[in-house]
């Protein structure tokens, strides 16, 4: 089960960072969640929140692994 949580964290981090970079550089619309679903003004802030959520999930997962 931990690998599922870790995978979700990695996906969120990649999606958030990639989406933010894509929105800042205005380089295509390849990051589905950030570039297609969100309006222009919300793309970068939401991408940062997505990346931070992924980092929190990864951090919590790694701390739980040490305790187990």
N, CA, C and O atoms as a Tinker XYZ file with bonds, in Angstrom:
   272  protein
     1  N      0.826000   -1.201000    0.000000    73     2
     2  CA     0.000000    0.000000    0.000000    64     1     3
     3  C      0.867000    1.260000    0.000000    63     2     4     5
     4  O      0.478000    2.286000   -0.559000    81     3
     5  N      2.035000    1.182000    0.624000    73     3     6
     6  CA     2.911000    2.352000    0.663000    64     5     7
     7  C      3.385000    2.760000   -0.725000    63     6     8     9
     8  O      3.577000    3.946000   -0.994000    81     7
     9  N      3.573000    1.784000   -1.603000    73     7    10
    10  CA     4.036000    2.124000   -2.954000    64     9    11
    11  C      2.979000    2.890000   -3.728000    63    10    12    13
    12  O      3.305000    3.698000   -4.597000    81    11
    13  N      1.705000    2.638000   -3.414000    73    11    14
    14  CA     0.627000    3.386000   -4.067000    64    13    15
    15  C      0.659000    4.842000   -3.608000    63    14    16    17
    16  O      0.553000    5.757000   -4.425000    81    15
    17  N      0.803000    5.053000   -2.320000    73    15    18
    18  CA     0.869000    6.406000   -1.780000    64    17    19
    19  C      2.102000    7.130000   -2.309000    63    18    20    21
    20  O      2.031000    8.304000   -2.673000    81    19
    21  N      3.226000    6.430000   -2.351000    73    19    22
    22  CA     4.450000    7.026000   -2.882000    64    21    23
    23  C      4.291000    7.379000   -4.364000    63    22    24    25
    24  O      4.747000    8.434000   -4.805000    81    23
    25  N      3.655000    6.513000   -5.117000    73    23    26
    26  CA     3.420000    6.786000   -6.539000    64    25    27
    27  C      2.543000    8.017000   -6.731000    63    26    28    29
    28  O      2.808000    8.840000   -7.607000    81    27
    29  N      1.508000    8.146000   -5.920000    73    27    30
    30  CA     0.635000    9.324000   -5.995000    64    29    31
    31  C      1.426000   10.586000   -5.675000    63    30    32    33
    32  O      1.266000   11.605000   -6.345000    81    31
    33  N      2.272000   10.525000   -4.663000    73    31    34
    34  CA     3.098000   11.677000   -4.308000    64    33    35
    35  C      4.037000   12.079000   -5.433000    63    34    36    37
    36  O      4.193000   13.266000   -5.721000    81    35
    37  N      4.661000   11.099000   -6.067000    73    35    38
    38  CA     5.574000   11.384000   -7.176000    64    37    39
    39  C      4.805000   11.987000   -8.348000    63    38    40    41
    40  O      5.256000   12.960000   -8.953000    81    39
    41  N      3.654000   11.416000   -8.669000    73    39    42
    42  CA     2.850000   11.932000   -9.782000    64    41    43
    43  C      2.424000   13.380000   -9.517000    63    42    44    45
    44  O      2.476000   14.220000  -10.415000    81    43
    45  N      2.005000   13.665000   -8.287000    73    43    46
    46  CA     1.605000   15.029000   -7.954000    64    45    47
    47  C      2.779000   15.993000   -8.058000    63    46    48    49
    48  O      2.625000   17.104000   -8.566000    81    47
    49  N      3.944000   15.583000   -7.584000    73    47    50
    50  CA     5.127000   16.447000   -7.678000    64    49    51
    51  C      5.486000   16.735000   -9.130000    63    50    52    53
    52  O      5.724000   17.884000   -9.504000    81    51
    53  N      5.523000   15.702000   -9.930000    73    51    54
    54  CA     5.877000   15.875000  -11.337000    64    53    55
    55  C      4.837000   16.734000  -12.051000    63    54    56    57
    56  O      5.190000   17.632000  -12.816000    81    55
    57  N      3.565000   16.462000  -11.804000    73    55    58
    58  CA     2.493000   17.231000  -12.448000    64    57    59
    59  C      2.546000   18.694000  -12.013000    63    58    60    61
    60  O      2.366000   19.592000  -12.835000    81    59
    61  N      2.788000   18.932000  -10.745000    73    59    62
    62  CA     2.830000   20.304000  -10.247000    64    61    63
    63  C      4.012000   21.087000  -10.786000    63    62    64    65
    64  O      3.847000   22.202000  -11.281000    81    63
    65  N      5.211000   20.510000  -10.693000    73    63    66
    66  CA     6.402000   21.208000  -11.173000    64    65    67
    67  C      6.352000   21.375000  -12.690000    63    66    68    69
    68  O      6.617000   22.462000  -13.203000    81    67
    69  N      6.018000   20.320000  -13.399000    73    67    70
    70  CA     5.933000   20.400000  -14.857000    64    69    71
    71  C      4.866000   21.365000  -15.321000    63    70    72    73
    72  O      5.073000   22.112000  -16.278000    81    71
    73  N      3.741000   21.358000  -14.662000    73    71    74
    74  CA     2.663000   22.277000  -15.024000    64    73    75
    75  C      3.033000   23.723000  -14.764000    63    74    76    77
    76  O      2.709000   24.605000  -15.560000    81    75
    77  N      3.716000   23.974000  -13.642000    73    75    78
    78  CA     4.145000   25.345000  -13.339000    64    77    79
    79  C      5.156000   25.836000  -14.367000    63    78    80    81
    80  O      5.054000   26.959000  -14.862000    81    79
    81  N      6.127000   24.993000  -14.684000    73    79    82
    82  CA     7.127000   25.375000  -15.683000    64    81    83
    83  C      6.481000   25.599000  -17.048000    63    82    84    85
    84  O      6.826000   26.543000  -17.759000    81    83
    85  N      5.556000   24.736000  -17.403000    73    83    86
    86  CA     4.863000   24.871000  -18.680000    64    85    87
    87  C      4.049000   26.159000  -18.733000    63    86    88    89
    88  O      4.035000   26.847000  -19.753000    81    87
    89  N      3.378000   26.480000  -17.644000    73    87    90
    90  CA     2.570000   27.703000  -17.603000    64    89    91
    91  C      3.454000   28.945000  -17.620000    63    90    92    93
    92  O      3.126000   29.931000  -18.281000    81    91
    93  N      4.568000   28.905000  -16.902000    73    91    94
    94  CA     5.466000   30.062000  -16.871000    64    93    95
    95  C      6.129000   30.300000  -18.220000    63    94    96    97
    96  O      6.298000   31.447000  -18.636000    81    95
    97  N      6.505000   29.226000  -18.905000    73    95    98
    98  CA     7.166000   29.342000  -20.197000    64    97    99
    99  C      6.166000   29.428000  -21.344000    63    98   100   101
   100  O      6.545000   29.707000  -22.481000    81    99
   101  N      4.903000   29.191000  -21.053000    73    99   102
   102  CA     3.847000   29.151000  -22.061000    64   101   103
   103  C      4.236000   28.224000  -23.215000    63   102   104   105
   104  O      4.123000   28.565000  -24.393000    81   103
   105  N      4.697000   27.040000  -22.819000    73   103   106
   106  CA     5.210000   26.085000  -23.810000    64   105   107
   107  C      4.216000   24.947000  -24.033000    63   106   108   109
   108  O      4.354000   23.865000  -23.461000    81   107
   109  N      3.242000   25.199000  -24.848000    73   107   110
   110  CA     2.292000   24.143000  -25.182000    64   109   111
   111  C      1.294000   23.886000  -24.074000    63   110   112   113
   112  O      1.252000   24.593000  -23.067000    81   111
   113  N      0.506000   22.875000  -24.278000    73   111   114
   114  CA    -0.528000   22.543000  -23.312000    64   113   115
   115  C     -0.425000   21.069000  -22.936000    63   114   116   117
   116  O     -1.429000   20.357000  -22.915000    81   115
   117  N      0.768000   20.621000  -22.646000    73   115   118
   118  CA     0.996000   19.215000  -22.403000    64   117   119
   119  C      0.681000   18.728000  -20.994000    63   118   120   121
   120  O      0.625000   17.519000  -20.767000    81   119
   121  N      0.477000   19.620000  -20.057000    73   119   122
   122  CA     0.212000   19.214000  -18.676000    64   121   123
   123  C     -1.278000   19.317000  -18.437000    63   122   124   125
   124  O     -1.799000   20.396000  -18.156000    81   123
   125  N     -1.960000   18.195000  -18.548000    73   123   126
   126  CA    -3.423000   18.165000  -18.619000    64   125   127
   127  C     -4.099000   18.949000  -17.502000    63   126   128   129
   128  O     -4.839000   19.892000  -17.780000    81   127
   129  N     -3.864000   18.584000  -16.258000    73   127   130
   130  CA    -4.605000   19.180000  -15.154000    64   129   131
   131  C     -4.382000   20.684000  -15.078000    63   130   132   133
   132  O     -5.338000   21.451000  -14.962000    81   131
   133  N     -3.157000   21.094000  -15.141000    73   131   134
   134  CA    -2.845000   22.509000  -14.965000    64   133   135
   135  C     -3.214000   23.329000  -16.194000    63   134   136   137
   136  O     -3.777000   24.415000  -16.056000    81   135
   137  N     -2.916000   22.843000  -17.376000    73   135   138
   138  CA    -3.051000   23.658000  -18.573000    64   137   139
   139  C     -4.439000   23.577000  -19.223000    63   138   140   141
   140  O     -4.857000   24.537000  -19.870000    81   139
   141  N     -5.150000   22.484000  -19.073000    73   139   142
   142  CA    -6.454000   22.345000  -19.723000    64   141   143
   143  C     -7.619000   22.653000  -18.791000    63   142   144   145
   144  O     -8.611000   23.239000  -19.225000    81   143
   145  N     -7.522000   22.277000  -17.542000    73   143   146
   146  CA    -8.659000   22.368000  -16.629000    64   145   147
   147  C     -8.754000   23.747000  -15.978000    63   146   148   149
   148  O     -9.857000   24.254000  -15.775000    81   147
   149  N     -7.627000   24.354000  -15.651000    73   147   150
   150  CA    -7.616000   25.592000  -14.880000    64   149   151
   151  C     -7.589000   26.825000  -15.784000    63   150   152   153
   152  O     -7.035000   26.778000  -16.882000    81   151
   153  N     -8.184000   27.926000  -15.324000    73   151   154
   154  CA    -8.073000   29.180000  -16.078000    64   153   155
   155  C     -6.647000   29.735000  -16.014000    63   154   156   157
   156  O     -5.872000   29.358000  -15.135000    81   155
   157  N     -6.307000   30.619000  -16.935000    73   155   158
   158  CA    -4.943000   31.143000  -17.066000    64   157   159
   159  C     -4.366000   31.677000  -15.758000    63   158   160   161
   160  O     -3.233000   31.340000  -15.415000    81   159
   161  N     -5.094000   32.482000  -15.031000    73   159   162
   162  CA    -4.565000   33.116000  -13.829000    64   161   163
   163  C     -4.307000   32.173000  -12.670000    63   162   164   165
   164  O     -3.543000   32.505000  -11.764000    81   163
   165  N     -4.919000   31.023000  -12.680000    73   163   166
   166  CA    -4.793000   30.091000  -11.560000    64   165   167
   167  C     -3.787000   28.978000  -11.824000    63   166   168   169
   168  O     -3.537000   28.167000  -10.933000    81   167
   169  N     -3.212000   28.913000  -13.001000    73   167   170
   170  CA    -2.370000   27.777000  -13.364000    64   169   171
   171  C     -1.125000   27.655000  -12.500000    63   170   172   173
   172  O     -0.859000   26.578000  -11.966000    81   171
   173  N     -0.362000   28.714000  -12.347000    73   171   174
   174  CA     0.886000   28.630000  -11.588000    64   173   175
   175  C      0.626000   28.407000  -10.095000    63   174   176   177
   176  O      1.234000   27.508000   -9.515000    81   175
   177  N     -0.254000   29.190000   -9.445000    73   175   178
   178  CA    -0.482000   28.954000   -8.013000    64   177   179
   179  C     -0.997000   27.543000   -7.704000    63   178   180   181
   180  O     -0.565000   26.918000   -6.735000    81   179
   181  N     -1.908000   27.053000   -8.519000    73   179   182
   182  CA    -2.442000   25.708000   -8.275000    64   181   183
   183  C     -1.376000   24.653000   -8.542000    63   182   184   185
   184  O     -1.318000   23.646000   -7.836000    81   183
   185  N     -0.531000   24.865000   -9.549000    73   183   186
   186  CA     0.549000   23.925000   -9.825000    64   185   187
   187  C      1.514000   23.851000   -8.650000    63   186   188   189
   188  O      2.001000   22.771000   -8.318000    81   187
   189  N      1.794000   24.982000   -8.021000    73   187   190
   190  CA     2.669000   24.992000   -6.845000    64   189   191
   191  C      2.009000   24.234000   -5.698000    63   190   192   193
   192  O      2.675000   23.471000   -4.997000    81   191
   193  N      0.723000   24.435000   -5.502000    73   191   194
   194  CA    -0.001000   23.712000   -4.439000    64   193   195
   195  C      0.019000   22.208000   -4.710000    63   194   196   197
   196  O      0.198000   21.417000   -3.783000    81   195
   197  N     -0.163000   21.807000   -5.957000    73   195   198
   198  CA    -0.128000   20.385000   -6.322000    64   197   199
   199  C      1.250000   19.801000   -6.017000    63   198   200   201
   200  O      1.351000   18.710000   -5.456000    81   199
   201  N      2.307000   20.520000   -6.382000    73   199   202
   202  CA     3.668000   20.044000   -6.118000    64   201   203
   203  C      3.927000   19.941000   -4.615000    63   202   204   205
   204  O      4.534000   18.973000   -4.156000    81   203
   205  N      3.474000   20.923000   -3.857000    73   203   206
   206  CA     3.650000   20.872000   -2.401000    64   205   207
   207  C      2.856000   19.733000   -1.774000    63   206   208   209
   208  O      3.336000   19.088000   -0.841000    81   207
   209  N      1.659000   19.478000   -2.268000    73   207   210
   210  CA     0.864000   18.357000   -1.759000    64   209   211
   211  C      1.589000   17.037000   -2.022000    63   210   212   213
   212  O      1.621000   16.164000   -1.154000    81   211
   213  N      2.163000   16.891000   -3.200000    73   211   214
   214  CA     2.942000   15.686000   -3.498000    64   213   215
   215  C      4.140000   15.544000   -2.591000    63   214   216   217
   216  O      4.451000   14.443000   -2.137000    81   215
   217  N      4.823000   16.655000   -2.317000    73   215   218
   218  CA     5.989000   16.617000   -1.425000    64   217   219
   219  C      5.580000   16.242000   -0.005000    63   218   220   221
   220  O      6.281000   15.487000    0.669000    81   219
   221  N      4.452000   16.768000    0.444000    73   219   222
   222  CA     3.963000   16.423000    1.793000    64   221   223
   223  C      3.624000   14.937000    1.873000    63   222   224   225
   224  O      3.940000   14.278000    2.864000    81   223
   225  N      2.990000   14.418000    0.847000    73   223   226
   226  CA     2.650000   12.995000    0.824000    64   225   227
   227  C      3.917000   12.149000    0.858000    63   226   228   229
   228  O      3.991000   11.173000    1.605000    81   227
   229  N      4.914000   12.515000    0.056000    73   227   230
   230  CA     6.171000   11.766000    0.048000    64   229   231
   231  C      6.880000   11.847000    1.389000    63   230   232   233
   232  O      7.414000   10.848000    1.870000    81   231
   233  N      6.889000   13.028000    1.996000    73   231   234
   234  CA     7.531000   13.198000    3.295000    64   233   235
   235  C      6.828000   12.380000    4.370000    63   234   236   237
   236  O      7.480000   11.710000    5.171000    81   235
   237  N      5.507000   12.433000    4.389000    73   235   238
   238  CA     4.747000   11.651000    5.379000    64   237   239
   239  C      4.945000   10.162000    5.161000    63   238   240   241
   240  O      5.037000    9.397000    6.121000    81   239
   241  N      5.011000    9.750000    3.904000    73   239   242
   242  CA     5.212000    8.339000    3.600000    64   241   243
   243  C      6.597000    7.873000    4.052000    63   242   244   245
   244  O      6.734000    6.766000    4.572000    81   243
   245  N      7.614000    8.698000    3.862000    73   243   246
   246  CA     8.961000    8.300000    4.265000    64   245   247
   247  C      9.110000    8.290000    5.782000    63   246   248   249
   248  O      9.833000    7.457000    6.328000    81   247
   249  N      8.441000    9.199000    6.456000    73   247   250
   250  CA     8.494000    9.199000    7.926000    64   249   251
   251  C      7.769000    7.986000    8.488000    63   250   252   253
   252  O      8.213000    7.396000    9.473000    81   251
   253  N      6.662000    7.614000    7.870000    73   251   254
   254  CA     5.926000    6.431000    8.306000    64   253   255
   255  C      6.735000    5.170000    8.092000    63   254   256   257
   256  O      6.628000    4.222000    8.870000    81   255
   257  N      7.539000    5.148000    7.050000    73   255   258
   258  CA     8.371000    3.988000    6.751000    64   257   259
   259  C      9.445000    3.827000    7.818000    63   258   260   261
   260  O      9.770000    2.698000    8.185000    81   259
   261  N     10.014000    4.931000    8.334000    73   259   262
   262  CA    11.027000    4.852000    9.384000    64   261   263
   263  C     10.442000    4.341000   10.688000    63   262   264   265
   264  O     11.101000    3.610000   11.427000    81   263
   265  N      9.182000    4.732000   10.974000    73   263   266
   266  CA     8.542000    4.323000   12.224000    64   265   267
   267  C      8.146000    2.854000   12.210000    63   266   268   269
   268  O      8.086000    2.225000   13.266000    81   267
   269  N      7.878000    2.300000   11.045000    73   267   270
   270  CA     7.383000    0.927000   10.940000    64   269   271
   271  C      8.468000   -0.099000   11.108000    63   270   272
   272  O      8.199000   -1.298000   11.045000    81   271
